Amino acid sequence: MSALRFLHTADWHVGKAIRGRPRYEEFAAALDEVVLIARDEAVDAVLVAGDLYEHRAAPPEADAIVFDALLRLHDAGIRVVAIPGNHDSALRLEALSKLLRPIDVHLVPRVAPPEGGGIVELPSRDGSLSAAVACVPFVPERRFGDAAALFEAGERWFLSYAEGMGELLVAMAGGFRPDRVNVLLAHLFTDGAMLGGGEREVSIGLQYAISPSRLPGDAAYIALGHVHRPQPVKGSPAPARYAGSLIQLDFGEVDQRKSVAIVEASPGKPARVREVPLTAGRRLVDVRGTFDEIVARAADVADAYLRVFVRTEGPVPGLADRIREALPNALDVHLDYERPDADSQAEPVSSLRPRDQFEAYFRAQHGAEPSAEILEAFDEALALEAEGV
Ligand SMILES: [Mn+2]
């Protein structure tokens, strides 16, 4: 046996709903698929590059799904190394890490230097080889100073977040050893990555973009999380990849095929990487056309979550409801028609009367005056609101 095999996955976001509809069954099915692939491919370990959960305070339904997947990997003799992403609570994962350790789940909840727990030593199943997995959980910009304080940080660390993170990666790679399969597992944004759309915008800004050239060239593989579109990292000196999310998490991920990466690596050589598709989860689909064209497609897209763009001549009160009757999974319904220029209708809302504000809002949204019916409905809703219903 001369190679170690990994399955690289990331951005599970278990617990995320779409327009208020929970998706637990889909997450459970996708993780079933991941466990099956890990077993079929006889991997030594699964690497999870952050964002296991959608919410910091994960609901019990999400825990049940995550724990079940971890237990089944353990039953199959597969180790797990995981780090928190920007959605996870490092504190919560730190508490869980102690419980998970006995089932061979190594959760590294915060940045630590190589000699301080930042590198996980991972033997192959037959014990003939070992990996050194350098773990870099998500570092928020405001916490970068705390992370840097753990290292002998020079001036360059404080030039910018991206520079500093580059230095931190170099320091972590200082723990790599020539006789190990050296892997970097990190949740971060690299410059030039193609966005999936579902990442939290605030952490996907230029100040966060780390140059791919700062990724460690002596790694056999670099397993990244944060970007939801599966993709290799261009410009990296070693094989590097975003595993992407498990399922299409929101309409920014329409048409994206999801996958995991199967990685085969030996000491001192770049890894071989193969993409294995995931098929679980409902598809998110954009449907465009006239009312009749859209309704005619109802059967084709019955299993998908839909964003519908209906072509009309102008505002049609009640049309969205009729679409939802025909297509119960239509989550967003937009009316698509010529609107007058935004400039010509921009009028300041100076009145404090809610009715005036509503009329101005309606004109801006729909480019037409609200009908008497709509104004009546607005007045009724306002009256109920005033009664505290
Ligand atoms: Mn994410």
PDB file of C-alpha atoms in Angstrom, residues 2 4 23 38 41 46 115 150 200-201 213 356 365:
ATOM      1  CA  SER A   2       1.614   3.177  -1.097  1.00  0.00           C
ATOM      2  CA  LEU A   4      -3.612   7.276   1.268  1.00  0.00           C
ATOM      3  CA  ARG A  23     -34.622  20.434   3.983  1.00  0.00           C
ATOM      4  CA  ALA A  38     -16.527   6.886   1.236  1.00  0.00           C
ATOM      5  CA  GLU A  41     -13.965   4.108  -2.493  1.00  0.00           C
ATOM      6  CA  VAL A  46     -13.033  11.988   5.234  1.00  0.00           C
ATOM      7  CA  GLU A 115       3.002  21.880  17.587  1.00  0.00           C
ATOM      8  CA  LEU A 150      -0.353  32.183  18.704  1.00  0.00           C
ATOM      9  CA  ARG A 200     -22.556  34.602   3.313  1.00  0.00           C
ATOM     10  CA  GLU A 201     -21.657  37.778   1.459  1.00  0.00           C
ATOM     11  CA  SER A 213      -0.018  31.563  -4.734  1.00  0.00           C
ATOM     12  CA  ASP A 356     -48.745  56.964   0.747  1.00  0.00           C
ATOM     13  CA  GLN A 365     -41.961  47.889  -7.809  1.00  0.00           C
TER      14      GLN A 365
END
